[in-house]
Amino acid sequence: MPARFRFDLQPLLESHERTEREQRETFERCRGALDECAEEHQRLAASRRRNANALAESSRSGIARDVRLYDEHLRRVDGSIECEQHRHHDLQAACERARDDLLAARRERRVIEGLKERRQRAFDAEERRRDELEIDEGNARRYDRLARERLARRASGTSVT
């Protein structure tokens, strides 16, 4: 039965795979939050445009109460837009850090996988070498046995005659 390949650093490789998986999940959550932030920003921008148009309409109509309401609402929307821009900037920085962490984890995993592949190839080469030696030894024994049999036949043939 051939020997099985055993990679001594398998627990380390599994740890790196787990770390990479966690980093990928963190990055995906971060990208999701960034996308939601961008959608919220677009929603607020659309609301601002609508309210700016309504403010312009109410200023033409001359109703001061409506003008004040729309103006106050626009200021609040502008404040919300500014908060979303800061949040977007912070999320973008967090996503970049998460992406860098993911790339580092992927690189570390690949280094360990490369080492495993090299050791697997070395193990396979050693197994092939052992198999060849076994075959060579079997052939040598067979050759020796046949040579002894030939010699025995010759010896028995010469002594009979």
PDB file of N, CA, C and O in Angstrom, residues 18-65:
ATOM      1  N   ARG A  18      -9.327  30.010   6.575  1.00  0.00           N
ATOM      2  CA  ARG A  18     -10.398  30.557   7.412  1.00  0.00           C
ATOM      3  C   ARG A  18     -10.259  32.078   7.520  1.00  0.00           C
ATOM      4  O   ARG A  18     -11.239  32.811   7.385  1.00  0.00           O
ATOM      5  N   THR A  19      -9.039  32.534   7.724  1.00  0.00           N
ATOM      6  CA  THR A  19      -8.789  33.981   7.810  1.00  0.00           C
ATOM      7  C   THR A  19      -9.169  34.669   6.510  1.00  0.00           C
ATOM      8  O   THR A  19      -9.815  35.724   6.525  1.00  0.00           O
ATOM      9  N   GLU A  20      -8.807  34.066   5.385  1.00  0.00           N
ATOM     10  CA  GLU A  20      -9.158  34.658   4.093  1.00  0.00           C
ATOM     11  C   GLU A  20     -10.675  34.709   3.914  1.00  0.00           C
ATOM     12  O   GLU A  20     -11.215  35.716   3.450  1.00  0.00           O
ATOM     13  N   ARG A  21     -11.344  33.643   4.300  1.00  0.00           N
ATOM     14  CA  ARG A  21     -12.809  33.606   4.192  1.00  0.00           C
ATOM     15  C   ARG A  21     -13.436  34.719   5.051  1.00  0.00           C
ATOM     16  O   ARG A  21     -14.336  35.425   4.608  1.00  0.00           O
ATOM     17  N   GLU A  22     -12.921  34.890   6.268  1.00  0.00           N
ATOM     18  CA  GLU A  22     -13.432  35.941   7.152  1.00  0.00           C
ATOM     19  C   GLU A  22     -13.163  37.327   6.568  1.00  0.00           C
ATOM     20  O   GLU A  22     -14.021  38.214   6.632  1.00  0.00           O
ATOM     21  N   GLN A  23     -11.973  37.501   6.001  1.00  0.00           N
ATOM     22  CA  GLN A  23     -11.631  38.798   5.399  1.00  0.00           C
ATOM     23  C   GLN A  23     -12.522  39.072   4.193  1.00  0.00           C
ATOM     24  O   GLN A  23     -12.933  40.213   3.968  1.00  0.00           O
ATOM     25  N   ARG A  24     -12.827  38.025   3.417  1.00  0.00           N
ATOM     26  CA  ARG A  24     -13.710  38.192   2.260  1.00  0.00           C
ATOM     27  C   ARG A  24     -15.106  38.612   2.721  1.00  0.00           C
ATOM     28  O   ARG A  24     -15.719  39.506   2.136  1.00  0.00           O
ATOM     29  N   GLU A  25     -15.590  37.972   3.786  1.00  0.00           N
ATOM     30  CA  GLU A  25     -16.909  38.328   4.320  1.00  0.00           C
ATOM     31  C   GLU A  25     -16.924  39.766   4.838  1.00  0.00           C
ATOM     32  O   GLU A  25     -17.888  40.495   4.609  1.00  0.00           O
ATOM     33  N   THR A  26     -15.861  40.167   5.517  1.00  0.00           N
ATOM     34  CA  THR A  26     -15.757  41.543   6.003  1.00  0.00           C
ATOM     35  C   THR A  26     -15.771  42.518   4.838  1.00  0.00           C
ATOM     36  O   THR A  26     -16.483  43.531   4.867  1.00  0.00           O
ATOM     37  N   PHE A  27     -15.011  42.199   3.807  1.00  0.00           N
ATOM     38  CA  PHE A  27     -14.959  43.078   2.631  1.00  0.00           C
ATOM     39  C   PHE A  27     -16.335  43.157   1.965  1.00  0.00           C
ATOM     40  O   PHE A  27     -16.779  44.244   1.576  1.00  0.00           O
ATOM     41  N   GLU A  28     -17.017  42.021   1.835  1.00  0.00           N
ATOM     42  CA  GLU A  28     -18.336  42.011   1.196  1.00  0.00           C
ATOM     43  C   GLU A  28     -19.349  42.818   2.008  1.00  0.00           C
ATOM     44  O   GLU A  28     -20.170  43.537   1.442  1.00  0.00           O
ATOM     45  N   ARG A  29     -19.281  42.697   3.346  1.00  0.00           N
ATOM     46  CA  ARG A  29     -20.170  43.508   4.189  1.00  0.00           C
ATOM     47  C   ARG A  29     -19.873  44.987   4.007  1.00  0.00           C
ATOM     48  O   ARG A  29     -20.789  45.816   3.917  1.00  0.00           O
ATOM     49  N   CYS A  30     -18.613  45.303   3.942  1.00  0.00           N
ATOM     50  CA  CYS A  30     -18.193  46.700   3.764  1.00  0.00           C
ATOM     51  C   CYS A  30     -18.679  47.230   2.411  1.00  0.00           C
ATOM     52  O   CYS A  30     -19.198  48.356   2.334  1.00  0.00           O
ATOM     53  N   ARG A  31     -18.518  46.425   1.366  1.00  0.00           N
ATOM     54  CA  ARG A  31     -19.002  46.843   0.033  1.00  0.00           C
ATOM     55  C   ARG A  31     -20.515  47.023   0.046  1.00  0.00           C
ATOM     56  O   ARG A  31     -21.038  47.952  -0.560  1.00  0.00           O
ATOM     57  N   GLY A  32     -21.228  46.145   0.746  1.00  0.00           N
ATOM     58  CA  GLY A  32     -22.676  46.268   0.849  1.00  0.00           C
ATOM     59  C   GLY A  32     -23.072  47.559   1.546  1.00  0.00           C
ATOM     60  O   GLY A  32     -23.993  48.260   1.103  1.00  0.00           O
ATOM     61  N   ALA A  33     -22.387  47.879   2.646  1.00  0.00           N
ATOM     62  CA  ALA A  33     -22.677  49.126   3.368  1.00  0.00           C
ATOM     63  C   ALA A  33     -22.354  50.330   2.494  1.00  0.00           C
ATOM     64  O   ALA A  33     -23.094  51.331   2.501  1.00  0.00           O
ATOM     65  N   LEU A  34     -21.280  50.237   1.722  1.00  0.00           N
ATOM     66  CA  LEU A  34     -20.908  51.336   0.830  1.00  0.00           C
ATOM     67  C   LEU A  34     -21.961  51.517  -0.262  1.00  0.00           C
ATOM     68  O   LEU A  34     -22.338  52.657  -0.591  1.00  0.00           O
ATOM     69  N   ASP A  35     -22.463  50.426  -0.800  1.00  0.00           N
ATOM     70  CA  ASP A  35     -23.518  50.501  -1.814  1.00  0.00           C
ATOM     71  C   ASP A  35     -24.797  51.107  -1.234  1.00  0.00           C
ATOM     72  O   ASP A  35     -25.448  51.932  -1.876  1.00  0.00           O
ATOM     73  N   GLU A  36     -25.144  50.679  -0.011  1.00  0.00           N
ATOM     74  CA  GLU A  36     -26.328  51.247   0.638  1.00  0.00           C
ATOM     75  C   GLU A  36     -26.159  52.740   0.872  1.00  0.00           C
ATOM     76  O   GLU A  36     -27.105  53.513   0.695  1.00  0.00           O
ATOM     77  N   CYS A  37     -24.957  53.136   1.262  1.00  0.00           N
ATOM     78  CA  CYS A  37     -24.677  54.549   1.490  1.00  0.00           C
ATOM     79  C   CYS A  37     -24.824  55.330   0.185  1.00  0.00           C
ATOM     80  O   CYS A  37     -25.387  56.438   0.178  1.00  0.00           O
ATOM     81  N   ALA A  38     -24.330  54.762  -0.902  1.00  0.00           N
ATOM     82  CA  ALA A  38     -24.444  55.437  -2.205  1.00  0.00           C
ATOM     83  C   ALA A  38     -25.913  55.561  -2.612  1.00  0.00           C
ATOM     84  O   ALA A  38     -26.327  56.620  -3.124  1.00  0.00           O
ATOM     85  N   GLU A  39     -26.707  54.521  -2.351  1.00  0.00           N
ATOM     86  CA  GLU A  39     -28.145  54.589  -2.663  1.00  0.00           C
ATOM     87  C   GLU A  39     -28.832  55.657  -1.826  1.00  0.00           C
ATOM     88  O   GLU A  39     -29.676  56.405  -2.327  1.00  0.00           O
ATOM     89  N   GLU A  40     -28.481  55.722  -0.542  1.00  0.00           N
ATOM     90  CA  GLU A  40     -29.063  56.738   0.338  1.00  0.00           C
ATOM     91  C   GLU A  40     -28.680  58.140  -0.132  1.00  0.00           C
ATOM     92  O   GLU A  40     -29.496  59.061  -0.130  1.00  0.00           O
ATOM     93  N   HIS A  41     -27.437  58.283  -0.558  1.00  0.00           N
ATOM     94  CA  HIS A  41     -26.983  59.584  -1.074  1.00  0.00           C
ATOM     95  C   HIS A  41     -27.784  59.965  -2.315  1.00  0.00           C
ATOM     96  O   HIS A  41     -28.202  61.122  -2.467  1.00  0.00           O
ATOM     97  N   GLN A  42     -27.996  59.012  -3.196  1.00  0.00           N
ATOM     98  CA  GLN A  42     -28.798  59.295  -4.393  1.00  0.00           C
ATOM     99  C   GLN A  42     -30.237  59.655  -4.023  1.00  0.00           C
ATOM    100  O   GLN A  42     -30.831  60.558  -4.598  1.00  0.00           O
ATOM    101  N   ARG A  43     -30.796  58.947  -3.030  1.00  0.00           N
ATOM    102  CA  ARG A  43     -32.153  59.238  -2.579  1.00  0.00           C
ATOM    103  C   ARG A  43     -32.233  60.660  -2.020  1.00  0.00           C
ATOM    104  O   ARG A  43     -33.144  61.424  -2.332  1.00  0.00           O
ATOM    105  N   LEU A  44     -31.241  61.032  -1.215  1.00  0.00           N
ATOM    106  CA  LEU A  44     -31.221  62.381  -0.635  1.00  0.00           C
ATOM    107  C   LEU A  44     -31.022  63.449  -1.714  1.00  0.00           C
ATOM    108  O   LEU A  44     -31.632  64.529  -1.650  1.00  0.00           O
ATOM    109  N   ALA A  45     -30.182  63.151  -2.694  1.00  0.00           N
ATOM    110  CA  ALA A  45     -29.958  64.108  -3.779  1.00  0.00           C
ATOM    111  C   ALA A  45     -31.239  64.319  -4.578  1.00  0.00           C
ATOM    112  O   ALA A  45     -31.568  65.452  -4.961  1.00  0.00           O
ATOM    113  N   ALA A  46     -31.975  63.227  -4.819  1.00  0.00           N
ATOM    114  CA  ALA A  46     -33.245  63.348  -5.542  1.00  0.00           C
ATOM    115  C   ALA A  46     -34.249  64.152  -4.714  1.00  0.00           C
ATOM    116  O   ALA A  46     -34.968  65.013  -5.246  1.00  0.00           O
ATOM    117  N   SER A  47     -34.270  63.899  -3.399  1.00  0.00           N
ATOM    118  CA  SER A  47     -35.156  64.652  -2.515  1.00  0.00           C
ATOM    119  C   SER A  47     -34.780  66.125  -2.510  1.00  0.00           C
ATOM    120  O   SER A  47     -35.646  67.005  -2.523  1.00  0.00           O
ATOM    121  N   ARG A  48     -33.485  66.397  -2.518  1.00  0.00           N
ATOM    122  CA  ARG A  48     -33.030  67.791  -2.544  1.00  0.00           C
ATOM    123  C   ARG A  48     -33.485  68.486  -3.824  1.00  0.00           C
ATOM    124  O   ARG A  48     -33.943  69.631  -3.799  1.00  0.00           O
ATOM    125  N   ARG A  49     -33.340  67.805  -4.952  1.00  0.00           N
ATOM    126  CA  ARG A  49     -33.776  68.399  -6.226  1.00  0.00           C
ATOM    127  C   ARG A  49     -35.278  68.690  -6.204  1.00  0.00           C
ATOM    128  O   ARG A  49     -35.711  69.770  -6.621  1.00  0.00           O
ATOM    129  N   ARG A  50     -36.057  67.722  -5.701  1.00  0.00           N
ATOM    130  CA  ARG A  50     -37.511  67.936  -5.626  1.00  0.00           C
ATOM    131  C   ARG A  50     -37.849  69.120  -4.733  1.00  0.00           C
ATOM    132  O   ARG A  50     -38.670  69.967  -5.084  1.00  0.00           O
ATOM    133  N   ASN A  51     -37.189  69.198  -3.584  1.00  0.00           N
ATOM    134  CA  ASN A  51     -37.481  70.283  -2.649  1.00  0.00           C
ATOM    135  C   ASN A  51     -36.967  71.626  -3.156  1.00  0.00           C
ATOM    136  O   ASN A  51     -37.588  72.665  -2.886  1.00  0.00           O
ATOM    137  N   ALA A  52     -35.871  71.604  -3.882  1.00  0.00           N
ATOM    138  CA  ALA A  52     -35.375  72.859  -4.469  1.00  0.00           C
ATOM    139  C   ALA A  52     -36.360  73.362  -5.509  1.00  0.00           C
ATOM    140  O   ALA A  52     -36.638  74.570  -5.577  1.00  0.00           O
ATOM    141  N   ASN A  53     -36.907  72.453  -6.304  1.00  0.00           N
ATOM    142  CA  ASN A  53     -37.928  72.846  -7.282  1.00  0.00           C
ATOM    143  C   ASN A  53     -39.181  73.360  -6.575  1.00  0.00           C
ATOM    144  O   ASN A  53     -39.789  74.356  -6.996  1.00  0.00           O
ATOM    145  N   ALA A  54     -39.590  72.692  -5.492  1.00  0.00           N
ATOM    146  CA  ALA A  54     -40.763  73.129  -4.738  1.00  0.00           C
ATOM    147  C   ALA A  54     -40.518  74.482  -4.096  1.00  0.00           C
ATOM    148  O   ALA A  54     -41.423  75.331  -4.051  1.00  0.00           O
ATOM    149  N   LEU A  55     -39.307  74.717  -3.617  1.00  0.00           N
ATOM    150  CA  LEU A  55     -38.959  76.018  -3.036  1.00  0.00           C
ATOM    151  C   LEU A  55     -39.055  77.103  -4.093  1.00  0.00           C
ATOM    152  O   LEU A  55     -39.599  78.186  -3.835  1.00  0.00           O
ATOM    153  N   ALA A  56     -38.535  76.813  -5.278  1.00  0.00           N
ATOM    154  CA  ALA A  56     -38.606  77.805  -6.359  1.00  0.00           C
ATOM    155  C   ALA A  56     -40.060  78.104  -6.705  1.00  0.00           C
ATOM    156  O   ALA A  56     -40.426  79.279  -6.910  1.00  0.00           O
ATOM    157  N   GLU A  57     -40.889  77.081  -6.743  1.00  0.00           N
ATOM    158  CA  GLU A  57     -42.317  77.278  -7.036  1.00  0.00           C
ATOM    159  C   GLU A  57     -42.998  78.104  -5.953  1.00  0.00           C
ATOM    160  O   GLU A  57     -43.778  79.003  -6.230  1.00  0.00           O
ATOM    161  N   SER A  58     -42.701  77.772  -4.698  1.00  0.00           N
ATOM    162  CA  SER A  58     -43.362  78.498  -3.605  1.00  0.00           C
ATOM    163  C   SER A  58     -42.858  79.935  -3.506  1.00  0.00           C
ATOM    164  O   SER A  58     -43.600  80.831  -3.104  1.00  0.00           O
ATOM    165  N   SER A  59     -41.605  80.180  -3.878  1.00  0.00           N
ATOM    166  CA  SER A  59     -41.111  81.558  -3.848  1.00  0.00           C
ATOM    167  C   SER A  59     -41.796  82.393  -4.920  1.00  0.00           C
ATOM    168  O   SER A  59     -42.015  83.594  -4.739  1.00  0.00           O
ATOM    169  N   ARG A  60     -42.180  81.767  -6.039  1.00  0.00           N
ATOM    170  CA  ARG A  60     -42.913  82.499  -7.080  1.00  0.00           C
ATOM    171  C   ARG A  60     -44.342  82.786  -6.641  1.00  0.00           C
ATOM    172  O   ARG A  60     -44.907  83.804  -6.998  1.00  0.00           O
ATOM    173  N   SER A  61     -44.884  81.820  -5.869  1.00  0.00           N
ATOM    174  CA  SER A  61     -46.263  82.017  -5.428  1.00  0.00           C
ATOM    175  C   SER A  61     -46.341  83.038  -4.305  1.00  0.00           C
ATOM    176  O   SER A  61     -47.385  83.627  -4.086  1.00  0.00           O
ATOM    177  N   GLY A  62     -45.239  83.235  -3.593  1.00  0.00           N
ATOM    178  CA  GLY A  62     -45.182  84.281  -2.586  1.00  0.00           C
ATOM    179  C   GLY A  62     -45.711  83.902  -1.240  1.00  0.00           C
ATOM    180  O   GLY A  62     -45.912  84.767  -0.390  1.00  0.00           O
ATOM    181  N   ILE A  63     -45.936  82.641  -0.943  1.00  0.00           N
ATOM    182  CA  ILE A  63     -46.418  82.225   0.378  1.00  0.00           C
ATOM    183  C   ILE A  63     -45.187  82.013   1.264  1.00  0.00           C
ATOM    184  O   ILE A  63     -44.418  81.075   1.092  1.00  0.00           O
ATOM    185  N   ALA A  64     -45.016  82.933   2.188  1.00  0.00           N
ATOM    186  CA  ALA A  64     -43.798  82.947   3.019  1.00  0.00           C
ATOM    187  C   ALA A  64     -43.679  81.702   3.880  1.00  0.00           C
ATOM    188  O   ALA A  64     -42.580  81.163   4.064  1.00  0.00           O
ATOM    189  N   ARG A  65     -44.772  81.223   4.422  1.00  0.00           N
ATOM    190  CA  ARG A  65     -44.742  80.039   5.275  1.00  0.00           C
ATOM    191  C   ARG A  65     -44.214  78.834   4.502  1.00  0.00           C
ATOM    192  O   ARG A  65     -43.363  78.088   4.983  1.00  0.00           O
TER     193      ARG A  65
END
